[in-house]
mmCIF file of N, CA and C in Angstrom:
data_model
loop_
_atom_site.group_PDB
_atom_site.id
_atom_site.type_symbol
_atom_site.label_atom_id
_atom_site.label_comp_id
_atom_site.label_asym_id
_atom_site.label_seq_id
_atom_site.Cartn_x
_atom_site.Cartn_y
_atom_site.Cartn_z
ATOM 1 N N UNK A 276 -40.468 43.208 32.137
ATOM 2 C CA UNK A 276 -40.177 43.822 33.322
ATOM 3 C C UNK A 276 -41.262 43.792 34.308
ATOM 4 N N UNK A 277 -42.421 43.616 33.731
ATOM 5 C CA UNK A 277 -43.717 43.446 34.760
ATOM 6 C C UNK A 277 -43.553 42.161 35.530
ATOM 7 N N UNK A 278 -43.062 41.099 35.201
ATOM 8 C CA UNK A 278 -42.793 40.019 35.924
ATOM 9 C C UNK A 278 -41.724 40.076 36.984
ATOM 10 N N UNK A 279 -40.839 41.109 37.014
ATOM 11 C CA UNK A 279 -39.689 41.152 37.824
ATOM 12 C C UNK A 279 -40.063 41.157 39.381
ATOM 13 N N UNK A 280 -41.152 42.034 39.845
ATOM 14 C CA UNK A 280 -41.452 42.133 41.111
ATOM 15 C C UNK A 280 -42.055 40.768 41.693
ATOM 16 N N UNK A 281 -42.845 40.147 41.004
ATOM 17 C CA UNK A 281 -43.576 38.882 41.467
ATOM 18 C C UNK A 281 -42.304 37.800 41.496
ATOM 19 N N UNK A 282 -41.286 38.010 40.479
ATOM 20 C CA UNK A 282 -40.421 36.932 40.473
ATOM 21 C C UNK A 282 -39.463 37.051 41.664
ATOM 22 N N UNK A 283 -39.280 38.428 42.050
ATOM 23 C CA UNK A 283 -38.509 38.548 43.492
ATOM 24 C C UNK A 283 -39.250 38.001 44.421
ATOM 25 N N UNK A 284 -40.450 38.299 44.692
ATOM 26 C CA UNK A 284 -41.277 37.520 45.672
ATOM 27 C C UNK A 284 -41.324 36.139 45.636
ATOM 28 N N UNK A 285 -41.273 35.459 44.566
ATOM 29 C CA UNK A 285 -41.288 34.045 44.274
ATOM 30 C C UNK A 285 -39.909 33.614 45.050
ATOM 31 N N UNK A 286 -38.720 34.221 44.466
ATOM 32 C CA UNK A 286 -37.644 33.708 45.299
ATOM 33 C C UNK A 286 -37.431 34.043 46.645
ATOM 34 N N UNK A 287 -37.955 35.061 47.168
ATOM 35 C CA UNK A 287 -38.011 35.364 48.573
ATOM 36 C C UNK A 287 -38.859 34.430 49.411
ATOM 37 N N UNK A 288 -40.052 34.036 48.838
ATOM 38 C CA UNK A 288 -40.815 33.158 49.582
ATOM 39 C C UNK A 288 -40.485 31.687 49.509
ATOM 40 N N UNK A 289 -39.760 31.405 48.443
ATOM 41 C CA UNK A 289 -39.234 30.112 48.299
ATOM 42 C C UNK A 289 -38.053 29.871 49.236
ATOM 43 N N UNK A 290 -37.371 30.861 49.304
ATOM 44 C CA UNK A 290 -36.124 30.682 50.197
ATOM 45 C C UNK A 290 -36.535 30.637 51.792
ATOM 46 N N UNK A 291 -37.474 31.467 52.053
ATOM 47 C CA UNK A 291 -37.998 31.469 53.483
ATOM 48 C C UNK A 291 -38.728 30.205 53.759
ATOM 49 N N UNK A 292 -39.415 29.706 52.666
ATOM 50 C CA UNK A 292 -40.355 28.390 52.946
ATOM 51 C C UNK A 292 -39.104 27.247 53.129
ATOM 52 N N UNK A 293 -37.912 27.437 52.443
ATOM 53 C CA UNK A 293 -36.744 26.322 52.471
ATOM 54 C C UNK A 293 -36.246 26.479 54.013
ATOM 55 N N UNK A 294 -36.075 27.678 54.447
ATOM 56 C CA UNK A 294 -35.510 27.849 55.766
ATOM 57 C C UNK A 294 -36.517 27.062 56.886
ATOM 58 N N UNK A 295 -37.700 27.581 56.627
ATOM 59 C CA UNK A 295 -38.632 26.992 57.568
ATOM 60 C C UNK A 295 -38.682 25.267 57.626
ATOM 61 N N UNK A 296 -38.803 24.886 56.534
ATOM 62 C CA UNK A 296 -38.716 23.442 56.239
ATOM 63 C C UNK A 296 -37.417 22.902 56.846
ATOM 64 N N UNK A 297 -36.344 23.497 56.588
ATOM 65 C CA UNK A 297 -35.035 22.994 57.159
ATOM 66 C C UNK A 297 -35.111 22.837 58.812
ATOM 67 N N UNK A 298 -35.697 23.932 59.351
ATOM 68 C CA UNK A 298 -36.085 23.981 60.862
ATOM 69 C C UNK A 298 -36.936 22.986 61.134
ATOM 70 N N UNK A 299 -37.931 22.359 60.415
ATOM 71 C CA UNK A 299 -38.980 21.439 60.786
ATOM 72 C C UNK A 299 -38.275 20.116 60.662
ATOM 73 N N UNK A 300 -37.323 20.103 59.871
ATOM 74 C CA UNK A 300 -36.356 18.756 59.737
ATOM 75 C C UNK A 300 -35.361 18.726 60.983
ATOM 76 N N UNK A 301 -34.937 19.786 61.612
ATOM 77 C CA UNK A 301 -34.125 19.664 62.657
ATOM 78 C C UNK A 301 -32.956 20.588 62.524
ATOM 79 N N UNK A 302 -32.776 21.326 61.547
ATOM 80 C CA UNK A 302 -31.744 22.251 61.442
ATOM 81 C C UNK A 302 -31.894 23.574 62.452
ATOM 82 N N UNK A 303 -30.588 23.998 62.968
ATOM 83 C CA UNK A 303 -30.671 24.966 63.946
ATOM 84 C C UNK A 303 -30.029 26.154 63.364
ATOM 85 N N UNK A 304 -29.818 26.176 62.031
ATOM 86 C CA UNK A 304 -29.245 27.370 61.386
ATOM 87 C C UNK A 304 -30.104 28.588 61.466
ATOM 88 N N UNK A 305 -29.813 29.638 62.130
ATOM 89 C CA UNK A 305 -30.567 30.803 62.563
ATOM 90 C C UNK A 305 -31.750 30.778 63.231
ATOM 91 N N UNK A 306 -32.042 29.583 63.787
ATOM 92 C CA UNK A 306 -33.379 29.339 64.457
ATOM 93 C C UNK A 306 -33.452 30.291 65.609
ATOM 94 N N UNK A 307 -32.505 30.271 66.447
ATOM 95 C CA UNK A 307 -32.616 31.061 67.666
ATOM 96 C C UNK A 307 -32.682 32.576 67.354
ATOM 97 N N UNK A 308 -32.021 33.153 66.592
ATOM 98 C CA UNK A 308 -31.968 34.497 66.122
ATOM 99 C C UNK A 308 -33.401 34.805 65.467
ATOM 100 N N UNK A 309 -34.159 33.961 65.314
ATOM 101 C CA UNK A 309 -35.538 34.148 64.269
ATOM 102 C C UNK A 309 -36.593 34.188 65.574
ATOM 103 N N UNK A 310 -36.389 33.949 66.778
ATOM 104 C CA UNK A 310 -37.441 33.831 67.493
ATOM 105 C C UNK A 310 -37.212 35.131 68.605
ATOM 106 N N UNK A 311 -38.322 35.840 68.758
ATOM 107 C CA UNK A 311 -38.628 37.050 69.441
ATOM 108 C C UNK A 311 -38.121 36.631 71.054
ATOM 109 N N UNK A 312 -37.657 37.602 71.531
ATOM 110 C CA UNK A 312 -37.303 37.569 73.011
ATOM 111 C C UNK A 312 -37.749 38.849 73.693
ATOM 112 N N UNK A 313 -37.815 38.811 75.008
ATOM 113 C CA UNK A 313 -37.981 39.991 75.792
ATOM 114 C C UNK A 313 -36.628 40.470 76.100
ATOM 115 N N UNK A 314 -36.552 41.702 76.926
ATOM 116 C CA UNK A 314 -35.400 42.480 77.063
ATOM 117 C C UNK A 314 -34.282 41.483 77.878
ATOM 118 N N UNK A 315 -34.831 40.625 78.663
ATOM 119 C CA UNK A 315 -33.907 39.715 79.226
ATOM 120 C C UNK A 315 -33.374 38.577 78.263
ATOM 121 N N UNK A 316 -33.794 38.446 77.175
ATOM 122 C CA UNK A 316 -33.572 37.343 76.277
ATOM 123 C C UNK A 316 -34.340 36.059 76.423
ATOM 124 N N UNK A 317 -35.501 36.125 77.163
ATOM 125 C CA UNK A 317 -36.359 35.070 77.328
ATOM 126 C C UNK A 317 -37.042 34.686 76.179
ATOM 127 N N UNK A 318 -37.120 33.490 75.609
ATOM 128 C CA UNK A 318 -37.841 33.312 74.292
ATOM 129 C C UNK A 318 -39.665 33.599 74.599
ATOM 130 N N UNK A 319 -40.077 34.121 73.591
ATOM 131 C CA UNK A 319 -41.406 34.541 73.529
ATOM 132 C C UNK A 319 -42.228 33.455 73.019
ATOM 133 N N UNK A 320 -41.613 32.722 71.971
ATOM 134 C CA UNK A 320 -42.129 31.438 71.152
ATOM 135 C C UNK A 320 -41.415 30.262 71.450
ATOM 136 N N UNK A 321 -42.076 29.197 71.180
ATOM 137 C CA UNK A 321 -41.289 27.969 71.335
ATOM 138 C C UNK A 321 -41.770 27.010 70.142
ATOM 139 N N UNK A 322 -41.597 27.246 68.991
ATOM 140 C CA UNK A 322 -42.277 26.647 67.943
ATOM 141 C C UNK A 322 -41.618 25.099 67.698
ATOM 142 N N UNK A 323 -42.653 24.368 67.384
ATOM 143 C CA UNK A 323 -42.251 23.160 67.092
ATOM 144 C C UNK A 323 -41.986 22.605 65.606
ATOM 145 N N UNK A 324 -41.595 21.657 65.316
ATOM 146 C CA UNK A 324 -41.238 21.251 64.001
ATOM 147 C C UNK A 324 -42.456 21.424 63.016
ATOM 148 N N UNK A 325 -43.588 20.952 63.751
ATOM 149 C CA UNK A 325 -44.774 21.058 62.998
ATOM 150 C C UNK A 325 -45.323 22.550 62.841
ATOM 151 N N UNK A 326 -44.887 23.493 63.708
ATOM 152 C CA UNK A 326 -45.092 24.695 63.657
ATOM 153 C C UNK A 326 -44.244 25.300 62.338
ATOM 154 N N UNK A 327 -43.079 25.054 62.434
ATOM 155 C CA UNK A 327 -42.230 25.426 61.261
ATOM 156 C C UNK A 327 -42.652 24.862 59.952
ATOM 157 N N UNK A 328 -43.112 23.628 59.973
ATOM 158 C CA UNK A 328 -43.658 23.056 58.605
ATOM 159 C C UNK A 328 -44.714 23.833 58.322
ATOM 160 N N UNK A 329 -45.718 23.975 58.877
ATOM 161 C CA UNK A 329 -46.844 25.030 58.644
ATOM 162 C C UNK A 329 -46.558 26.277 58.024
ATOM 163 N N UNK A 330 -45.724 26.964 58.653
ATOM 164 C CA UNK A 330 -45.264 28.257 58.102
ATOM 165 C C UNK A 330 -44.677 28.053 56.986
ATOM 166 N N UNK A 331 -43.853 26.996 56.886
ATOM 167 C CA UNK A 331 -43.243 26.643 55.513
ATOM 168 C C UNK A 331 -44.061 26.447 54.235
ATOM 169 N N UNK A 332 -45.209 25.755 54.715
ATOM 170 C CA UNK A 332 -46.207 25.476 53.701
ATOM 171 C C UNK A 332 -46.888 26.691 53.317
ATOM 172 N N UNK A 333 -47.213 27.695 54.249
ATOM 173 C CA UNK A 333 -47.758 28.880 53.800
ATOM 174 C C UNK A 333 -47.011 29.857 53.116
ATOM 175 N N UNK A 334 -45.700 29.835 53.397
ATOM 176 C CA UNK A 334 -44.835 30.727 52.652
ATOM 177 C C UNK A 334 -44.582 30.078 51.068
ATOM 178 N N UNK A 335 -44.512 28.645 51.134
ATOM 179 C CA UNK A 335 -44.561 28.199 49.799
ATOM 180 C C UNK A 335 -45.698 28.476 48.926
ATOM 181 N N UNK A 336 -46.891 28.431 49.499
ATOM 182 C CA UNK A 336 -48.167 28.716 48.936
ATOM 183 C C UNK A 336 -48.133 30.141 48.392
ATOM 184 N N UNK A 337 -47.562 31.010 49.165
ATOM 185 C CA UNK A 337 -47.313 32.659 48.724
ATOM 186 C C UNK A 337 -46.354 32.517 47.378
ATOM 187 N N UNK A 338 -45.304 31.884 47.525
ATOM 188 C CA UNK A 338 -44.360 31.832 46.349
ATOM 189 C C UNK A 338 -45.349 31.401 45.171
ATOM 190 N N UNK A 339 -46.204 30.114 45.342
ATOM 191 C CA UNK A 339 -46.941 29.643 44.203
ATOM 192 C C UNK A 339 -47.998 30.990 43.728
ATOM 193 N N UNK A 340 -48.507 31.720 44.632
ATOM 194 C CA UNK A 340 -49.525 32.709 44.154
ATOM 195 C C UNK A 340 -48.839 33.715 43.414
ATOM 196 N N UNK A 341 -47.501 34.107 43.673
ATOM 197 C CA UNK A 341 -46.523 35.089 42.966
ATOM 198 C C UNK A 341 -46.005 34.399 41.622
ATOM 199 N N UNK A 342 -45.970 33.227 41.565
ATOM 200 C CA UNK A 342 -45.614 32.546 40.186
ATOM 201 C C UNK A 342 -46.768 32.764 39.328
ATOM 202 N N UNK A 343 -47.948 32.729 39.839
ATOM 203 C CA UNK A 343 -49.140 32.931 38.891
ATOM 204 C C UNK A 343 -49.196 34.591 38.511
ATOM 205 N N UNK A 344 -48.711 35.223 39.186
ATOM 206 C CA UNK A 344 -48.557 36.739 38.992
ATOM 207 C C UNK A 344 -47.590 37.235 37.869
ATOM 208 N N UNK A 345 -46.732 36.260 37.717
ATOM 209 C CA UNK A 345 -45.377 36.556 36.636
ATOM 210 C C UNK A 345 -46.104 36.448 35.250
ATOM 211 N N UNK A 346 -47.231 35.664 35.167
ATOM 212 C CA UNK A 346 -47.852 35.468 33.920
ATOM 213 C C UNK A 346 -46.973 34.404 33.047
ATOM 214 N N UNK A 347 -46.052 33.550 33.829
ATOM 215 C CA UNK A 347 -45.261 32.525 33.134
ATOM 216 C C UNK A 347 -46.135 31.386 32.979
ATOM 217 N N UNK A 348 -47.090 31.241 33.553
ATOM 218 C CA UNK A 348 -48.249 30.043 33.756
ATOM 219 C C UNK A 348 -49.457 30.599 33.575
ATOM 220 N N UNK A 349 -50.382 29.827 33.078
ATOM 221 C CA UNK A 349 -51.863 30.379 33.107
ATOM 222 C C UNK A 349 -52.483 30.465 34.602
ATOM 223 N N UNK A 350 -53.035 31.545 34.893
ATOM 224 C CA UNK A 350 -53.534 31.802 36.164
ATOM 225 C C UNK A 350 -54.991 31.298 36.330
ATOM 226 N N UNK A 351 -55.158 30.244 36.923
ATOM 227 C CA UNK A 351 -56.511 29.505 37.159
ATOM 228 C C UNK A 351 -57.428 30.465 38.111
ATOM 229 N N UNK A 352 -56.931 31.326 38.832
ATOM 230 C CA UNK A 352 -57.819 32.057 39.897
ATOM 231 C C UNK A 352 -58.509 33.048 39.320
ATOM 232 N N UNK A 353 -59.674 33.306 39.968
ATOM 233 C CA UNK A 353 -60.437 34.475 39.353
ATOM 234 C C UNK A 353 -59.954 35.759 39.644
ATOM 235 N N UNK A 354 -60.483 36.820 39.147
ATOM 236 C CA UNK A 354 -59.953 38.096 39.336
ATOM 237 C C UNK A 354 -60.284 38.478 40.889
ATOM 238 N N UNK A 355 -61.355 38.166 41.283
ATOM 239 C CA UNK A 355 -61.755 38.303 42.685
ATOM 240 C C UNK A 355 -60.723 37.800 43.764
ATOM 241 N N UNK A 356 -60.598 36.370 43.485
ATOM 242 C CA UNK A 356 -59.589 35.550 44.335
ATOM 243 C C UNK A 356 -58.001 36.235 44.199
ATOM 244 N N UNK A 357 -57.627 36.772 43.141
ATOM 245 C CA UNK A 357 -56.468 37.429 42.666
ATOM 246 C C UNK A 357 -56.193 38.711 43.744
ATOM 247 N N UNK A 358 -57.371 39.546 43.583
ATOM 248 C CA UNK A 358 -57.473 40.615 44.339
ATOM 249 C C UNK A 358 -57.243 40.441 45.799
ATOM 250 N N UNK A 359 -58.159 39.469 46.416
ATOM 251 C CA UNK A 359 -58.347 39.123 47.710
ATOM 252 C C UNK A 359 -56.800 38.668 48.337
ATOM 253 N N UNK A 360 -56.368 37.721 47.621
ATOM 254 C CA UNK A 360 -55.075 37.125 47.972
ATOM 255 C C UNK A 360 -53.870 38.160 47.890
ATOM 256 N N UNK A 361 -54.080 38.877 46.771
ATOM 257 C CA UNK A 361 -53.056 39.920 46.397
ATOM 258 C C UNK A 361 -52.919 41.125 47.330
ATOM 259 N N UNK A 362 -54.025 41.370 47.916
ATOM 260 C CA UNK A 362 -54.166 42.577 49.102
ATOM 261 C C UNK A 362 -53.718 41.727 50.456
ATOM 262 N N UNK A 363 -54.209 40.441 50.560
ATOM 263 C CA UNK A 363 -53.860 39.736 51.892
ATOM 264 C C UNK A 363 -52.397 39.676 52.495
ATOM 265 N N UNK A 364 -51.671 39.086 51.417
ATOM 266 C CA UNK A 364 -50.333 38.718 51.629
ATOM 267 C C UNK A 364 -49.636 39.981 51.966
ATOM 268 N N UNK A 365 -49.418 40.960 51.138
ATOM 269 C CA UNK A 365 -48.633 42.192 51.538
ATOM 270 C C UNK A 365 -49.217 42.781 52.864
ATOM 271 N N UNK A 366 -50.412 42.716 53.142
ATOM 272 C CA UNK A 366 -50.909 43.304 54.440
ATOM 273 C C UNK A 366 -50.529 42.538 55.515
ATOM 274 N N UNK A 367 -50.435 41.200 55.381
ATOM 275 C CA UNK A 367 -49.946 40.326 56.567
ATOM 276 C C UNK A 367 -48.499 40.864 56.949
ATOM 277 N N UNK A 368 -47.586 41.054 55.733
ATOM 278 C CA UNK A 368 -46.207 41.562 55.939
ATOM 279 C C UNK A 368 -46.038 42.778 56.341
ATOM 280 N N UNK A 369 -47.065 43.727 56.022
ATOM 281 C CA UNK A 369 -47.039 45.193 56.608
ATOM 282 C C UNK A 369 -47.281 45.156 57.986
ATOM 283 N N UNK A 370 -48.298 44.505 58.395
ATOM 284 C CA UNK A 370 -48.561 44.299 59.945
ATOM 285 C C UNK A 370 -47.366 43.623 60.472
ATOM 286 N N UNK A 371 -46.651 42.711 60.081
ATOM 287 C CA UNK A 371 -45.526 42.156 60.680
ATOM 288 C C UNK A 371 -44.526 43.098 60.767
ATOM 289 N N UNK A 372 -44.289 43.904 59.741
ATOM 290 C CA UNK A 372 -43.103 45.024 59.898
ATOM 291 C C UNK A 372 -43.375 46.042 60.792
ATOM 292 N N UNK A 373 -44.613 46.526 61.013
ATOM 293 C CA UNK A 373 -45.137 47.367 62.115
ATOM 294 C C UNK A 373 -44.990 47.040 63.591
ATOM 295 N N UNK A 374 -45.504 45.695 63.568
ATOM 296 C CA UNK A 374 -45.015 44.802 64.780
ATOM 297 C C UNK A 374 -46.159 44.904 65.962
ATOM 298 N N UNK A 375 -45.689 44.545 67.162
ATOM 299 C CA UNK A 375 -46.577 44.734 68.124
ATOM 300 C C UNK A 375 -46.365 45.803 69.196
ATOM 301 N N UNK A 376 -45.439 46.622 68.819
ATOM 302 C CA UNK A 376 -45.093 47.814 69.701
ATOM 303 C C UNK A 376 -44.321 47.464 70.925
ATOM 304 N N UNK A 377 -43.938 46.117 71.144
ATOM 305 C CA UNK A 377 -43.380 45.504 72.461
ATOM 306 C C UNK A 377 -42.169 44.869 72.066
ATOM 307 N N UNK A 378 -42.336 43.839 71.290
ATOM 308 C CA UNK A 378 -41.268 42.886 70.987
ATOM 309 C C UNK A 378 -40.892 42.516 69.614
ATOM 310 N N UNK A 379 -41.645 42.841 68.470
ATOM 311 C CA UNK A 379 -41.231 42.909 67.266
ATOM 312 C C UNK A 379 -41.690 43.947 66.280
ATOM 313 N N UNK A 380 -41.068 44.094 65.179
ATOM 314 C CA UNK A 380 -41.425 45.303 64.357
ATOM 315 C C UNK A 380 -40.490 46.625 64.536
ATOM 316 N N UNK A 381 -40.900 47.524 63.569
ATOM 317 C CA UNK A 381 -39.931 48.703 63.533
ATOM 318 C C UNK A 381 -40.414 49.612 64.586
ATOM 319 N N UNK A 382 -41.434 49.430 65.218
ATOM 320 C CA UNK A 382 -42.009 50.383 66.241
ATOM 321 C C UNK A 382 -41.690 49.746 67.669
ATOM 322 N N UNK A 383 -40.831 48.616 67.790
ATOM 323 C CA UNK A 383 -40.693 47.954 69.294
ATOM 324 C C UNK A 383 -39.644 49.020 69.843
ATOM 325 N N UNK A 384 -39.602 49.050 71.221
ATOM 326 C CA UNK A 384 -38.434 49.570 71.871
ATOM 327 C C UNK A 384 -37.052 49.066 71.645
ATOM 328 N N UNK A 385 -36.084 49.936 71.769
ATOM 329 C CA UNK A 385 -34.735 49.334 71.362
ATOM 330 C C UNK A 385 -34.429 48.260 72.555
ATOM 331 N N UNK A 386 -33.836 47.108 72.091
ATOM 332 C CA UNK A 386 -33.461 46.075 72.976
ATOM 333 C C UNK A 386 -32.265 45.513 72.442
ATOM 334 N N UNK A 387 -31.101 45.081 73.299
ATOM 335 C CA UNK A 387 -29.932 44.571 72.880
ATOM 336 C C UNK A 387 -29.999 43.117 72.832
ATOM 337 N N UNK A 388 -30.818 42.369 71.933
ATOM 338 C CA UNK A 388 -30.891 40.962 71.899
ATOM 339 C C UNK A 388 -30.811 40.532 70.561
ATOM 340 N N UNK A 389 -30.194 39.266 70.257
ATOM 341 C CA UNK A 389 -29.917 38.862 68.888
ATOM 342 C C UNK A 389 -31.097 39.084 68.079
ATOM 343 N N UNK A 390 -32.289 38.707 68.561
ATOM 344 C CA UNK A 390 -33.511 38.814 67.743
ATOM 345 C C UNK A 390 -33.860 40.309 67.342
ATOM 346 N N UNK A 391 -33.597 41.230 68.372
ATOM 347 C CA UNK A 391 -34.012 42.631 68.294
ATOM 348 C C UNK A 391 -33.018 43.142 67.078
ATOM 349 N N UNK A 392 -31.943 42.932 67.242
ATOM 350 C CA UNK A 392 -30.988 43.397 66.126
ATOM 351 C C UNK A 392 -31.193 42.902 64.626
ATOM 352 N N UNK A 393 -31.525 41.542 64.821
ATOM 353 C CA UNK A 393 -31.843 40.906 63.241
ATOM 354 C C UNK A 393 -33.149 41.570 62.938
ATOM 355 N N UNK A 394 -34.201 41.814 63.742
ATOM 356 C CA UNK A 394 -35.333 42.318 63.409
ATOM 357 C C UNK A 394 -35.296 43.683 62.794
ATOM 358 N N UNK A 395 -34.396 44.372 63.613
ATOM 359 C CA UNK A 395 -34.212 45.748 62.930
ATOM 360 C C UNK A 395 -33.459 45.864 61.858
ATOM 361 N N UNK A 396 -32.468 45.080 61.618
ATOM 362 C CA UNK A 396 -31.688 45.250 60.371
ATOM 363 C C UNK A 396 -32.102 44.366 59.126
ATOM 364 N N UNK A 397 -32.714 43.234 59.528
ATOM 365 C CA UNK A 397 -33.261 42.257 58.447
ATOM 366 C C UNK A 397 -34.781 41.971 58.377
ATOM 367 N N UNK A 398 -35.351 41.449 59.377
ATOM 368 C CA UNK A 398 -36.687 40.789 59.287
ATOM 369 C C UNK A 398 -37.689 42.079 58.799
ATOM 370 N N UNK A 399 -37.874 43.142 59.791
ATOM 371 C CA UNK A 399 -38.721 44.170 59.541
ATOM 372 C C UNK A 399 -38.569 44.859 58.113
ATOM 373 N N UNK A 400 -37.158 45.214 57.666
ATOM 374 C CA UNK A 400 -36.995 45.724 56.455
ATOM 375 C C UNK A 400 -37.583 44.698 55.234
ATOM 376 N N UNK A 401 -37.252 43.588 55.417
ATOM 377 C CA UNK A 401 -37.660 42.456 54.449
ATOM 378 C C UNK A 401 -39.175 42.360 54.431
ATOM 379 N N UNK A 402 -39.693 42.491 55.465
ATOM 380 C CA UNK A 402 -41.240 42.340 55.568
ATOM 381 C C UNK A 402 -41.920 43.709 54.868
ATOM 382 N N UNK A 403 -41.233 45.004 54.972
ATOM 383 C CA UNK A 403 -41.644 46.092 54.508
ATOM 384 C C UNK A 403 -41.360 46.037 52.793
ATOM 385 N N UNK A 404 -40.430 45.316 52.437
ATOM 386 C CA UNK A 404 -40.106 45.180 50.887
ATOM 387 C C UNK A 404 -41.098 44.310 50.319
ATOM 388 N N UNK A 405 -41.318 43.027 51.024
ATOM 389 C CA UNK A 405 -42.405 42.121 50.650
ATOM 390 C C UNK A 405 -43.679 42.983 50.509
ATOM 391 N N UNK A 406 -44.146 43.791 51.499
ATOM 392 C CA UNK A 406 -45.417 44.371 51.467
ATOM 393 C C UNK A 406 -45.425 45.471 50.346
ATOM 394 N N UNK A 407 -44.306 46.148 50.216
ATOM 395 C CA UNK A 407 -44.302 47.131 49.103
ATOM 396 C C UNK A 407 -44.569 46.591 47.680
ATOM 397 N N UNK A 408 -43.587 45.513 47.367
ATOM 398 C CA UNK A 408 -43.634 44.665 46.188
ATOM 399 C C UNK A 408 -45.078 44.202 45.996
ATOM 400 N N UNK A 409 -45.652 43.586 47.015
ATOM 401 C CA UNK A 409 -46.886 43.065 46.850
ATOM 402 C C UNK A 409 -48.070 43.914 46.542
ATOM 403 N N UNK A 410 -47.897 45.095 47.268
ATOM 404 C CA UNK A 410 -49.095 46.182 46.875
ATOM 405 C C UNK A 410 -48.768 46.714 45.537
ATOM 406 N N UNK A 411 -47.485 46.843 45.011
ATOM 407 C CA UNK A 411 -47.125 47.459 43.761
ATOM 408 C C UNK A 411 -47.708 46.368 42.692
ATOM 409 N N UNK A 412 -47.794 45.052 43.032
ATOM 410 C CA UNK A 412 -48.131 44.178 41.981
ATOM 411 C C UNK A 412 -49.759 44.215 41.756
ATOM 412 N N UNK A 413 -50.254 44.217 42.937
ATOM 413 C CA UNK A 413 -51.861 44.310 42.914
ATOM 414 C C UNK A 413 -52.283 45.620 42.494
ATOM 415 N N UNK A 414 -51.625 46.746 42.787
ATOM 416 C CA UNK A 414 -51.977 48.156 42.420
ATOM 417 C C UNK A 414 -50.977 48.720 41.720
ATOM 418 N N UNK A 415 -50.440 48.502 40.605
ATOM 419 C CA UNK A 415 -49.244 49.142 39.853
ATOM 420 C C UNK A 415 -49.544 50.605 39.919
ATOM 421 N N UNK A 416 -48.304 51.189 40.085
ATOM 422 C CA UNK A 416 -48.290 52.484 39.645
ATOM 423 C C UNK A 416 -47.531 52.898 38.160
ATOM 424 N N UNK A 417 -48.284 53.261 37.527
ATOM 425 C CA UNK A 417 -47.846 53.420 35.973
ATOM 426 C C UNK A 417 -47.371 54.936 35.659
#
C-alpha cells in the first residue's frame, strides 16, 4: 500500500510526458485547450516543439523520481536529495494550482474560454492532487 501513491504519480507523470512528447512531434490533440488565453481568447503562450519536448523530459524525470519512491528499485539518491526533490515537485504543482490570480489556477477570475474551463475542471484539480500525493509521500501521515 505504501507504493500506491508514488505509483499513481508515476502513471500521471508518464502520461503527461507522453502528451508533451506527442505535441513535440506535431500532434495537435488537446494542444490548444492546454494553452492559457486571456478573456478574448488570445493565446498567452506560443510554445515550440522544443518547449514541449523540454517539458516532456521534465515530466518524465518526475516519473523516474517517483519510481524510486515506490521502492520497486534501489534508490541511488541520498536522503537529502530525496527530501529536496520530494518537496520541490509537489511545491511546483501547488503553485501551478494556485496560479497567477489572472489567467491560470484556482484563483483566476471566471472566463469563458476553453482553457479556463479545462483549467477549472481538470488542470488545477490534477495539480492539487499531484501536490497532495507528493507531500504525503515525502511527509506521510500515519
